[in-house]
CSV table of C-alpha atoms in Angstrom, one decimal:
chain,number,residue,atom,x,y,z
A,1,MET,CA,0.0,0.0,0.0
A,2,GLU,CA,1.1,3.6,-0.6
A,3,ASN,CA,1.4,5.9,2.3
A,4,LYS,CA,-1.7,7.7,1.2
A,5,GLU,CA,-3.7,4.5,1.2
A,6,HIS,CA,-2.5,3.6,4.7
A,7,ILE,CA,-3.5,7.1,6.1
A,8,GLU,CA,-6.9,7.1,4.4
A,9,ALA,CA,-7.6,3.7,5.8
A,10,ILE,CA,-6.7,4.9,9.3
A,11,ILE,CA,-8.9,8.0,8.9
A,12,ASN,CA,-11.9,5.8,7.9
A,13,ARG,CA,-11.3,3.4,10.8
A,14,THR,CA,-10.9,6.4,13.2
A,15,PHE,CA,-14.3,7.7,12.1
A,16,GLU,CA,-15.9,4.2,12.6
A,17,ILE,CA,-14.4,3.9,16.1
A,18,ILE,CA,-15.2,7.4,17.3
A,19,LYS,CA,-18.8,6.9,16.3
A,20,LYS,CA,-19.0,3.8,18.5
A,21,VAL,CA,-17.3,5.7,21.3
A,22,TYR,CA,-19.8,8.5,21.0
A,23,ASP,CA,-22.7,6.1,20.9
A,24,TYR,CA,-21.6,3.9,23.8
A,25,GLN,CA,-18.8,5.5,25.8
A,26,GLN,CA,-19.8,8.8,27.2
A,27,GLU,CA,-19.1,9.3,30.8
A,28,LYS,CA,-22.8,9.8,31.6
A,29,PHE,CA,-23.9,6.6,30.1
A,30,GLU,CA,-24.8,3.4,31.9
A,31,GLY,CA,-24.8,0.1,30.0
A,32,PRO,CA,-22.5,-2.1,28.0
A,33,LYS,CA,-18.8,-1.0,27.8
A,34,GLY,CA,-15.9,-1.8,25.5
A,35,ILE,CA,-18.0,-2.1,22.3
A,36,SER,CA,-15.9,0.4,20.4
A,37,GLY,CA,-12.6,-1.4,20.6
A,38,SER,CA,-11.1,1.7,22.2
A,39,ARG,CA,-10.7,2.6,25.9
A,40,ILE,CA,-11.3,6.3,25.3
A,41,ILE,CA,-14.5,7.9,26.6
A,42,PHE,CA,-16.1,11.2,26.0
A,43,PRO,CA,-16.1,13.0,29.4
A,44,GLN,CA,-18.7,15.3,30.9
A,45,LYS,CA,-18.4,19.0,31.6
A,46,ARG,CA,-20.7,21.2,33.7
A,47,GLN,CA,-22.6,24.0,31.8
A,48,GLY,CA,-24.6,26.8,33.2
A,49,GLU,CA,-24.8,28.5,36.5
A,50,ALA,CA,-24.7,26.7,39.9
A,51,SER,CA,-28.4,26.3,40.0
A,52,GLU,CA,-31.2,23.9,39.0
A,53,THR,CA,-30.6,24.8,35.4
A,54,GLU,CA,-27.0,23.6,35.5
A,55,GLN,CA,-26.5,20.6,33.2
A,56,ASP,CA,-23.9,18.0,32.4
A,57,ILE,CA,-23.0,17.9,28.7
A,58,THR,CA,-20.7,15.6,26.8
A,59,ARG,CA,-17.5,17.3,25.8
A,60,VAL,CA,-16.4,16.6,22.3
A,61,SER,CA,-12.9,17.8,21.4
A,62,GLU,CA,-10.1,17.1,18.9
A,63,GLN,CA,-8.2,15.2,21.6
A,64,GLU,CA,-10.4,12.2,21.4
A,65,LEU,CA,-10.1,12.3,17.6
A,66,LYS,CA,-6.3,12.5,17.7
A,67,LEU,CA,-5.9,9.7,20.3
A,68,ILE,CA,-8.1,7.3,18.4
A,69,PHE,CA,-6.3,8.1,15.2
A,70,ILE,CA,-3.0,7.3,17.0
A,71,GLU,CA,-4.5,4.0,18.2
A,72,GLN,CA,-5.3,3.1,14.7
A,73,LEU,CA,-2.0,4.3,13.4
A,74,ASN,CA,-0.2,2.0,15.8
A,75,LYS,CA,-2.4,-1.0,14.6
A,76,GLU,CA,-1.4,-0.1,11.0
A,77,ILE,CA,2.3,-0.1,12.1
A,78,LYS,CA,2.0,-3.5,13.8
A,79,GLU,CA,0.6,-4.8,10.5
A,80,GLY,CA,3.8,-3.9,8.7
A,81,TRP,CA,3.7,-0.2,7.8
A,82,ASP,CA,7.3,0.9,8.6
A,83,VAL,CA,6.7,4.5,9.9
A,84,TYR,CA,7.2,6.6,13.0
A,85,TYR,CA,5.2,9.6,14.3
A,86,SER,CA,5.6,12.7,16.5
A,87,VAL,CA,3.0,14.8,18.2
A,88,GLU,CA,2.9,18.6,18.7
A,89,THR,CA,5.7,18.7,16.1
A,90,PRO,CA,7.4,22.1,15.6
A,91,THR,CA,7.1,23.6,12.1
A,92,GLU,CA,10.3,24.2,10.1
A,93,LYS,CA,9.2,27.7,9.1
A,94,LYS,CA,8.2,30.6,11.4
A,95,TYR,CA,4.7,32.2,11.4
A,96,ARG,CA,3.0,35.3,12.7
A,97,PHE,CA,-0.5,34.5,14.0
A,98,LYS,CA,-1.3,37.5,16.2
A,99,GLY,CA,-3.8,40.3,15.4
A,100,LYS,CA,-6.8,40.3,13.2
A,101,ASP,CA,-4.8,39.9,9.9
A,102,LYS,CA,-4.7,36.6,8.1
A,103,PRO,CA,-1.9,34.4,9.6
A,104,GLU,CA,1.1,34.2,7.4
A,105,GLN,CA,4.6,32.7,7.1
A,106,ASP,CA,7.1,35.2,8.5
A,107,GLU,CA,10.7,34.5,9.5
A,108,SER,CA,10.5,37.2,12.1
A,109,GLY,CA,7.7,35.3,13.8
A,110,ARG,CA,8.0,32.0,15.7
A,111,SER,CA,7.6,28.3,15.1
A,112,ALA,CA,4.2,26.7,15.4
A,113,ASN,CA,3.2,23.0,15.9
A,114,PHE,CA,1.5,20.3,13.8
A,115,ASP,CA,-0.8,18.1,15.8
A,116,LEU,CA,0.7,15.0,14.3
A,117,VAL,CA,3.5,14.2,11.8
A,118,ILE,CA,4.2,10.8,10.3
A,119,HIS,CA,7.8,10.0,9.4
A,120,ASN,CA,9.3,7.3,7.3
A,121,ASN,CA,12.0,5.0,8.7
A,122,LYS,CA,14.7,7.6,8.0
A,123,PHE,CA,12.6,10.0,10.2
A,124,GLU,CA,11.8,12.2,7.2
A,125,ARG,CA,8.4,13.9,7.3
A,126,ILE,CA,5.9,12.2,5.0
A,127,ALA,CA,2.5,13.4,6.3
A,128,LEU,CA,1.3,16.5,8.2
A,129,ILE,CA,-2.0,16.1,10.1
A,130,GLU,CA,-4.2,18.7,11.9
A,131,PHE,CA,-7.2,17.7,13.9
A,132,LYS,CA,-10.3,19.9,14.7
A,133,ALA,CA,-13.6,19.4,16.5
A,134,ASN,CA,-16.9,21.2,16.3
A,135,ASN,CA,-17.2,24.3,14.2
A,136,PRO,CA,-14.9,27.1,15.5
A,137,LYS,CA,-14.3,30.5,14.0
A,138,PRO,CA,-12.7,30.9,10.6
A,139,ASN,CA,-9.4,32.2,12.1
A,140,ASP,CA,-8.9,28.9,13.9
A,141,TYR,CA,-8.9,27.2,10.5
A,142,LEU,CA,-6.6,29.7,8.9
A,143,LYS,CA,-3.8,29.0,11.3
A,144,ASP,CA,-3.8,25.3,10.5
A,145,ILE,CA,-4.3,25.8,6.7
A,146,VAL,CA,-1.4,28.3,6.5
A,147,LYS,CA,0.9,25.8,8.2
A,148,LEU,CA,-0.2,22.9,6.0
A,149,ASN,CA,0.1,24.8,2.8
A,150,GLU,CA,3.5,26.5,3.6
A,151,GLU,CA,5.2,23.2,4.5
A,152,ASN,CA,4.1,20.9,1.8
A,153,TYR,CA,7.7,20.5,0.6
A,154,GLU,CA,6.9,21.1,-3.0
A,155,GLY,CA,4.1,18.5,-2.9
A,156,LYS,CA,6.3,15.8,-1.5
A,157,VAL,CA,4.5,15.6,1.9
A,158,LEU,CA,0.9,14.4,2.3
A,159,ARG,CA,-1.4,16.8,4.2
A,160,TYR,CA,-4.6,16.1,6.1
A,161,PHE,CA,-7.2,18.3,8.0
A,162,VAL,CA,-9.4,15.8,9.9
A,163,GLN,CA,-12.4,17.1,11.8
A,164,ILE,CA,-15.5,15.9,13.8
A,165,VAL,CA,-18.7,17.7,14.6
A,166,LYS,CA,-21.4,16.6,17.0
A,167,ASN,CA,-24.1,17.1,14.4
A,168,SER,CA,-24.6,18.9,11.1
A,169,ASP,CA,-27.2,20.1,8.7
A,170,LYS,CA,-26.8,21.8,5.3
A,171,GLY,CA,-26.0,25.1,7.0
A,172,THR,CA,-23.1,23.5,9.0
A,173,GLU,CA,-21.8,21.8,5.9
A,174,ASN,CA,-21.9,25.0,3.9
A,175,SER,CA,-20.1,26.8,6.7
A,176,LEU,CA,-17.3,24.2,6.9
A,177,GLN,CA,-16.9,24.2,3.1
A,178,LYS,CA,-16.6,28.0,3.1
A,179,LYS,CA,-13.9,27.9,5.8
A,180,MET,CA,-12.0,25.2,3.9
A,181,LYS,CA,-12.4,26.8,0.4
A,182,ASP,CA,-9.6,25.9,-1.9
A,183,ASN,CA,-8.4,23.3,0.5
A,184,GLU,CA,-11.0,20.6,-0.1
A,185,ASP,CA,-8.3,18.2,-1.2
A,186,ILE,CA,-7.1,17.8,2.4
A,187,PHE,CA,-10.4,18.1,4.3
A,188,TRP,CA,-12.1,15.1,6.0
A,189,CYS,CA,-15.1,15.7,8.3
A,190,TYR,CA,-17.4,13.3,10.2
A,191,SER,CA,-20.7,14.0,11.8
A,192,LEU,CA,-21.1,12.0,15.0
A,193,GLU,CA,-24.9,12.2,15.2
A,194,LYS,CA,-25.4,11.5,11.5
A,195,GLY,CA,-22.8,8.7,11.6
A,196,GLU,CA,-21.4,9.6,8.2
A,197,ILE,CA,-18.5,11.4,6.5
A,198,ILE,CA,-19.9,14.8,5.4
A,199,ASN,CA,-16.8,15.9,3.5
A,200,SER,CA,-13.8,14.0,2.0
A,201,PRO,CA,-11.5,14.5,-1.0
A,202,ILE,CA,-12.7,11.2,-2.3
A,203,LYS,CA,-15.8,11.8,-4.4
């Protein structure tokens, strides 16, 4: 298998597993455990004022997505894919992200981090991966997109932007596509409530 095929298989399995985790392994749930094949659970967080209206809600973040992806990556490695990985990996270029202006590559700035980088057995970077959850503001996307586009090593490195949302409708999907405009070739997004991929480069 090519590196691209390995990574896309991992992404698809990650979405399958995280759907099961969301359906069966939330901290507030009682009932059968271990159905997903992962030991990760979605924790609870307190919302509202300290009153009768206060509620526990399930926190969905990019951390669960990243950790399940790493679990699946390790399984792929055990099956013979000879790669290594690093987390919170410093970028090779410097960036300026402050202020309201569009983030940009700037050697007078500072290094940023990639959520996950996959390396070959010579420790060379072969894939850059950013994870996202929910539907944050456009500027949160711009930072990641700038990093991924600036450090593509003349197209020699694979790039992925992998996201989950709790739920989605046409408005959500249009909002996401607008934020990822001109970067559809790296964008994968999964809706937990729908149980389906709502965006991928594979048509």
